[in-house]
XYZ file of C-alpha atoms in Angstrom:
438
model
C -2.172 7.194 7.396
C -4.272 6.470 10.428
C -3.018 8.542 13.354
C -4.857 8.655 16.683
C -4.783 11.714 18.888
C -2.444 10.026 21.342
C 0.969 9.277 19.881
C 3.003 6.119 20.395
C 6.183 6.306 22.405
C 8.982 7.749 20.286
C 12.341 9.383 20.895
C 11.461 13.035 21.594
C 13.164 15.640 19.473
C 14.551 17.344 22.565
C 16.718 14.305 23.320
C 18.738 14.706 20.116
C 21.802 16.837 20.759
C 23.524 18.523 17.807
C 27.148 17.629 17.274
C 29.482 20.407 18.460
C 30.157 22.975 15.794
C 33.897 22.413 15.942
C 33.781 18.640 15.577
C 35.738 16.961 12.829
C 33.477 15.799 9.988
C 35.735 12.913 8.994
C 37.055 11.562 12.283
C 34.801 8.477 12.344
C 33.384 7.490 8.939
C 29.786 6.279 8.932
C 29.296 2.535 8.373
C 26.230 3.380 6.260
C 27.369 4.105 2.730
C 24.329 2.861 0.824
C 20.804 3.271 2.185
C 17.768 1.772 0.478
C 14.558 3.727 1.075
C 11.600 1.464 0.280
C 8.330 2.743 1.790
C 4.689 2.261 1.033
C 2.347 5.218 0.868
C 0.627 6.615 3.965
C -3.111 6.346 3.396
C -4.826 9.700 2.786
C -1.642 11.708 3.335
C 1.477 10.619 1.399
C 2.007 8.677 -1.791
C 4.823 6.137 -1.809
C 6.930 8.610 -3.803
C 6.252 11.421 -1.328
C 7.101 9.130 1.589
C 10.346 8.077 -0.097
C 11.273 11.723 -0.700
C 10.576 12.618 2.937
C 12.687 9.744 4.260
C 15.517 10.537 1.855
C 15.531 14.132 3.111
C 15.998 12.855 6.662
C 18.829 10.572 5.587
C 20.633 13.468 3.891
C 20.507 15.504 7.090
C 22.538 12.839 8.881
C 24.477 11.110 6.092
C 25.059 13.709 3.376
C 27.616 11.517 1.604
C 25.554 8.308 1.596
C 24.175 6.863 -1.608
C 20.372 6.741 -1.331
C 18.518 4.244 -3.485
C 14.898 5.392 -3.423
C 12.345 2.688 -4.272
C 8.746 3.856 -3.724
C 6.830 0.617 -3.367
C 3.381 -0.148 -4.622
C 1.120 -2.919 -3.393
C -1.570 -2.645 -6.022
C -3.087 0.454 -4.440
C -2.490 4.147 -5.021
C 0.427 4.926 -7.322
C 0.689 1.475 -8.889
C 0.028 2.527 -12.481
C 2.333 5.554 -12.312
C 5.157 3.602 -10.676
C 5.068 0.665 -13.090
C 4.789 2.923 -16.122
C 7.884 4.824 -14.986
C 9.810 1.643 -14.132
C 9.196 0.082 -17.560
C 9.385 3.151 -19.779
C 5.656 2.990 -20.376
C 2.988 5.679 -20.404
C -0.293 6.659 -18.788
C -3.582 6.835 -20.663
C -5.912 9.458 -19.162
C -9.692 9.194 -19.448
C -12.937 9.884 -17.551
C -14.737 7.055 -15.774
C -17.387 6.446 -13.124
C -16.121 7.119 -9.609
C -17.046 5.212 -6.452
C -20.057 7.370 -5.589
C -21.342 7.489 -9.166
C -19.811 10.753 -10.326
C -17.436 11.080 -13.273
C -13.778 11.315 -12.253
C -10.586 11.862 -14.183
C -8.516 8.708 -14.012
C -5.938 6.660 -15.919
C -4.459 3.286 -16.661
C -0.905 2.429 -17.695
C 0.572 0.818 -20.767
C 3.882 -0.777 -19.804
C 6.997 -0.353 -21.908
C 6.472 -3.339 -24.189
C 2.931 -2.056 -24.905
C 1.409 -5.539 -24.535
C 0.387 -5.130 -20.879
C -2.015 -2.630 -19.343
C -2.153 -1.853 -15.627
C -5.521 -0.896 -14.163
C -5.193 0.573 -10.675
C -8.551 0.189 -8.954
C -7.710 2.911 -6.423
C -7.420 5.425 -9.268
C -11.131 5.082 -9.994
C -12.715 3.446 -6.914
C -10.292 4.269 -4.113
C -11.201 5.444 -0.634
C -9.516 8.794 -1.280
C -12.165 9.472 -3.952
C -15.005 9.080 -1.446
C -15.699 12.284 0.532
C -15.798 11.591 4.268
C -19.434 12.653 4.462
C -20.355 10.066 1.810
C -18.435 7.070 3.155
C -20.901 4.229 2.942
C -19.370 1.025 1.539
C -22.856 -0.293 0.898
C -23.393 2.384 -1.740
C -20.017 2.691 -3.491
C -19.289 0.906 -6.753
C -16.440 -0.591 -8.789
C -18.209 0.248 -12.058
C -15.309 2.480 -13.082
C -12.878 -0.431 -12.758
C -14.826 -2.294 -15.421
C -14.783 0.819 -17.611
C -10.992 0.997 -17.329
C -10.671 -2.682 -18.230
C -12.795 -2.108 -21.334
C -10.685 0.912 -22.286
C -7.548 -1.202 -21.877
C -9.089 -3.895 -24.090
C -9.631 -1.220 -26.738
C -5.841 -0.740 -26.986
C -5.364 -4.348 -28.077
C -3.144 -5.457 -25.185
C -2.673 -9.180 -24.559
C -2.547 -8.859 -20.778
C -4.304 -6.691 -18.193
C -2.987 -6.464 -14.651
C -5.484 -5.127 -12.109
C -3.917 -3.718 -8.947
C -6.018 -4.094 -5.790
C -5.606 -1.895 -2.735
C -6.789 1.310 -1.014
C -10.357 0.668 -2.133
C -13.457 2.530 -1.045
C -15.859 -0.221 -2.079
C -17.398 -3.453 -0.790
C -19.462 -4.585 -3.768
C -17.565 -7.786 -4.549
C -16.648 -6.429 -7.975
C -20.323 -6.363 -8.957
C -20.012 -2.904 -10.484
C -16.982 -3.947 -12.532
C -18.856 -6.931 -13.953
C -21.837 -4.721 -14.792
C -19.539 -2.369 -16.718
C -18.105 -5.385 -18.547
C -21.594 -6.392 -19.680
C -22.996 -8.753 -17.047
C -26.568 -8.196 -15.849
C -27.325 -8.538 -12.131
C -31.009 -9.291 -11.595
C -33.321 -9.525 -8.595
C -36.077 -12.119 -8.135
C -38.440 -10.098 -10.349
C -35.910 -9.803 -13.171
C -35.047 -6.158 -12.533
C -31.453 -4.921 -12.689
C -29.844 -4.244 -9.313
C -28.714 -0.695 -8.516
C -25.013 -0.210 -7.711
C -23.552 -0.941 -4.289
C -22.782 -3.868 -2.047
C -25.946 -3.414 0.001
C -27.993 -4.601 -2.996
C -26.279 -7.990 -3.246
C -28.596 -9.624 -0.697
C -31.358 -9.218 -3.315
C -29.353 -10.797 -6.136
C -31.188 -13.762 -7.678
C -29.410 -14.251 -11.001
C -26.375 -13.133 -12.992
C -26.798 -13.031 -16.768
C -23.313 -13.244 -18.348
C -24.491 -13.225 -21.973
C -23.453 -9.611 -22.496
C -19.926 -9.927 -21.090
C -17.248 -8.414 -23.323
C -16.089 -11.337 -25.508
C -12.535 -9.978 -25.627
C -12.063 -11.093 -22.020
C -11.737 -14.697 -23.232
C -8.735 -13.813 -25.406
C -6.961 -11.589 -22.867
C -4.905 -12.687 -19.883
C -6.474 -11.017 -16.846
C -4.292 -10.930 -13.729
C -5.162 -9.495 -10.334
C -2.357 -8.395 -8.002
C -3.846 -8.818 -4.551
C -3.192 -9.585 -0.915
C -3.714 -13.357 -0.619
C -4.671 -12.971 3.049
C -7.878 -11.150 2.083
C -10.870 -13.449 1.587
C -14.433 -12.620 0.612
C -16.484 -14.302 3.344
C -16.309 -15.750 6.830
C -15.083 -14.382 10.141
C -12.133 -12.716 8.404
C -14.201 -11.773 5.391
C -13.585 -8.444 3.745
C -16.720 -6.733 5.079
C -15.884 -7.598 8.685
C -12.191 -6.719 8.463
C -12.301 -3.602 6.299
C -15.934 -2.436 6.314
C -15.531 -0.300 9.454
C -12.511 1.454 7.910
C -14.716 2.446 4.983
C -17.479 3.853 7.174
C -19.712 0.824 7.817
C -21.641 0.510 11.083
C -21.814 -2.912 12.812
C -25.274 -3.481 11.332
C -24.024 -2.548 7.858
C -21.088 -4.931 8.242
C -23.458 -7.849 8.816
C -25.676 -6.779 5.904
C -22.673 -6.500 3.579
C -21.349 -9.867 4.737
C -24.671 -11.533 3.944
C -24.721 -9.882 0.527
C -21.213 -11.066 -0.318
C -22.096 -14.617 0.744
C -25.026 -14.486 -1.682
C -22.834 -12.933 -4.377
C -20.307 -15.790 -4.160
C -23.067 -18.401 -4.312
C -24.912 -16.909 -7.295
C -21.734 -16.119 -9.239
C -20.422 -19.649 -8.801
C -23.722 -21.111 -10.003
C -24.541 -18.804 -12.913
C -21.038 -18.365 -14.337
C -20.124 -22.006 -13.849
C -17.052 -21.186 -11.768
C -14.906 -24.246 -11.095
C -11.495 -24.596 -9.497
C -11.814 -21.331 -7.564
C -13.447 -20.887 -4.173
C -15.017 -17.455 -4.541
C -16.064 -17.447 -0.909
C -12.766 -18.169 0.822
C -10.026 -18.477 -1.776
C -6.824 -16.431 -1.362
C -7.284 -12.881 -2.614
C -11.026 -13.125 -3.215
C -11.621 -10.359 -0.681
C -9.136 -7.963 -2.285
C -10.473 -4.430 -2.708
C -13.860 -5.092 -1.182
C -14.249 -8.391 -3.025
C -13.167 -7.172 -6.465
C -10.863 -10.198 -6.547
C -13.828 -12.571 -6.386
C -15.766 -10.757 -9.086
C -12.856 -10.784 -11.524
C -11.953 -14.393 -10.697
C -15.488 -15.346 -11.749
C -14.776 -14.087 -15.282
C -11.468 -15.898 -15.564
C -8.915 -13.683 -13.830
C -5.987 -15.258 -12.001
C -5.478 -13.938 -8.475
C -1.758 -13.604 -7.722
C 0.190 -12.477 -4.630
C 0.696 -8.799 -5.285
C 4.371 -8.534 -4.399
C 5.362 -11.403 -6.680
C 3.671 -9.592 -9.551
C 4.646 -6.005 -8.835
C 8.083 -5.913 -7.221
C 9.864 -7.846 -9.939
C 9.346 -4.810 -12.176
C 11.395 -2.756 -9.679
C 14.408 -5.126 -9.323
C 13.915 -4.896 -5.565
C 15.922 -7.938 -4.474
C 19.121 -6.911 -6.247
C 18.883 -3.412 -4.817
C 18.300 -4.663 -1.271
C 21.321 -6.956 -1.560
C 23.592 -3.928 -2.056
C 22.281 -1.959 0.949
C 24.014 -1.246 4.261
C 20.650 -0.267 5.781
C 17.067 -0.636 4.589
C 14.421 1.910 5.593
C 10.774 1.085 5.010
C 7.579 2.789 6.165
C 3.800 2.654 6.246
C 0.964 4.511 7.938
C 0.514 1.892 10.663
C 2.751 -0.882 11.951
C 0.869 -3.499 13.977
C -0.264 -7.116 14.130
C -1.758 -6.790 10.634
C 1.575 -5.831 9.059
C 2.801 -9.416 8.545
C -0.411 -10.157 6.640
C 0.834 -8.949 3.265
C 1.873 -5.360 4.047
C 4.840 -3.600 2.417
C 7.159 -3.357 5.483
C 6.841 -7.086 6.128
C 7.637 -7.971 2.527
C 10.595 -5.586 2.414
C 11.921 -7.036 5.677
C 11.459 -10.604 4.463
C 13.401 -9.954 1.284
C 16.094 -7.883 3.010
C 16.748 -10.702 5.466
C 17.526 -13.049 2.563
C 20.688 -10.951 2.212
C 21.268 -10.297 5.909
C 20.412 -6.597 5.685
C 19.219 -4.608 8.747
C 15.749 -3.081 8.492
C 14.280 -0.018 10.219
C 10.534 0.559 9.853
C 8.954 3.998 10.315
C 5.225 4.359 10.910
C 2.540 6.918 11.615
C 1.344 4.724 14.474
C 2.893 1.812 16.323
C 0.102 -0.533 17.320
C -0.038 -3.877 19.059
C 2.516 -6.210 17.491
C 4.608 -3.436 15.939
C 7.779 -4.738 17.583
C 7.129 -8.312 16.463
C 7.103 -7.966 12.674
C 9.452 -10.662 11.330
C 12.599 -9.212 9.795
C 12.140 -5.696 11.189
C 15.090 -4.976 13.489
C 13.681 -1.740 14.911
C 10.612 0.440 14.456
C 10.045 4.121 15.135
C 6.855 6.192 15.300
C 6.970 9.493 13.474
C 4.977 11.700 15.873
C 7.081 13.378 18.590
C 3.998 14.423 20.580
C 0.222 13.859 20.582
C -1.552 15.814 17.854
C -4.874 15.998 16.083
C -5.351 13.643 13.147
C -5.859 16.532 10.719
C -2.553 18.098 11.784
C -0.718 14.787 11.538
C -2.008 14.176 8.016
C -1.096 17.693 6.939
C 2.418 17.481 8.402
C 3.117 13.864 7.477
C 6.101 14.604 5.217
C 7.729 16.873 7.790
C 7.137 14.365 10.590
C 8.555 11.523 8.525
C 11.696 13.469 7.657
C 12.303 14.449 11.278
C 11.669 10.904 12.519
C 14.146 9.520 9.992
C 16.782 11.916 11.285
C 16.117 10.995 14.915
C 16.259 7.278 14.234
C 19.460 7.458 12.204
C 21.213 9.489 14.882
C 20.343 6.838 17.453
C 21.581 4.092 15.116
C 24.884 5.862 14.567
C 25.281 6.622 18.254
C 24.837 2.948 19.066
C 27.340 1.879 16.428
C 29.950 4.309 17.760
C 29.789 3.745 21.506
C 32.542 1.087 21.621
C 34.695 3.179 19.317
C 34.033 6.151 21.554
C 35.405 4.431 24.639
C 38.505 3.327 22.732
C 39.064 6.742 21.251
C 38.730 8.535 24.573
C 41.251 6.149 26.110
C 43.633 7.145 23.322
C 43.079 10.824 23.974
C 40.645 11.600 21.139
C 37.926 14.071 22.072
C 34.365 12.843 22.579
C 33.172 15.562 20.217
C 35.232 14.095 17.385
C 33.961 10.583 18.053
C 30.247 11.402 18.170
C 30.246 13.760 15.208
C 31.620 11.382 12.568
C 30.138 12.315 9.211
C 26.880 13.587 10.707
C 25.523 17.040 10.209
C 24.204 18.875 13.296
C 20.603 17.977 14.085
C 17.965 20.085 12.343
C 15.024 18.601 14.273
C 13.176 21.231 16.248
């Protein structure tokens, strides 16, 4: 979750007044009987499951009798393997692999319930959270461990491997993954390239003769954001490089390397029918999409691949209110982010959507399908504090937002009830508990 030191405008906790202690708990039933909680994770602070738990806690403070359908959502990034294994009755396979800065890390992949599909979550072995802040240099990090996980999945005999892209700490175009799968990346003198995206400007030839032959007999799918492309003005290095620690000069160097990578891969692997430079999803996870596409992977819109396992549409259709969340809500949200996809699907069934976010940036109030948005910080705070208190802040913000929603829904009833002699305390209290926000 990216939280600046100055908070967006939110409803301050002090403006929420507890219902009077003597108010009737059943005088005005809540119109919200079933609430769907469908958040993404908050980068570097909360997993999707932790975010869902925090939101659900806020809902229970206000609507203790409501049915809460908690659906932690994955977008290919952190938590994807765990979530899909749980949803399908599958299991995790734990193993060591090469991390993004070259060290060995403990990681995993998933075998789904039918045991014929493996899920490799790139963030579990090459994610940004595995790169210490002092070592964040996307020119040096590698996806080698992703290739190791794919090989381990091949060893199980599965017919299909789904690679989830998201939350990456790399910008090597998937070069490391291809090296782990047996490809040789050579410079003009015939020497093997070291790991890292900064080396790709020196790439002269890719030798695919050592690629794992089992790849040809296995369906390789990549769940990715189709808005992310490898090269160009909206290429992955320019859009995401700064988030991973790249300076402006490094961004240009990485961009040049990825341009060269796309050109050499296309030539030496005989890639046809796929534009590695600008095709949809080629920029996923620092260009991992392009690297895997070069060895035959199909790049698919991540939500079409992942959310069907969670029966999301049917669950949204039964909701009275849908709550979604992500670390930042802004002009980038409609470009393949979880809140936008949840809102799009919820609107197919006419369901209202409230989005909660660590920060509300430019365009936050213009996300299609989102009826209202609410920042979770009640006051400016240091980033470290915000990350540490993210669950608490999210729970409190959920409570504040729901109280405002219920107040708005009851104002007309309040005027009618007062005219009939019913006390204002009875009208406002409804089925709410007194506020616990401090």
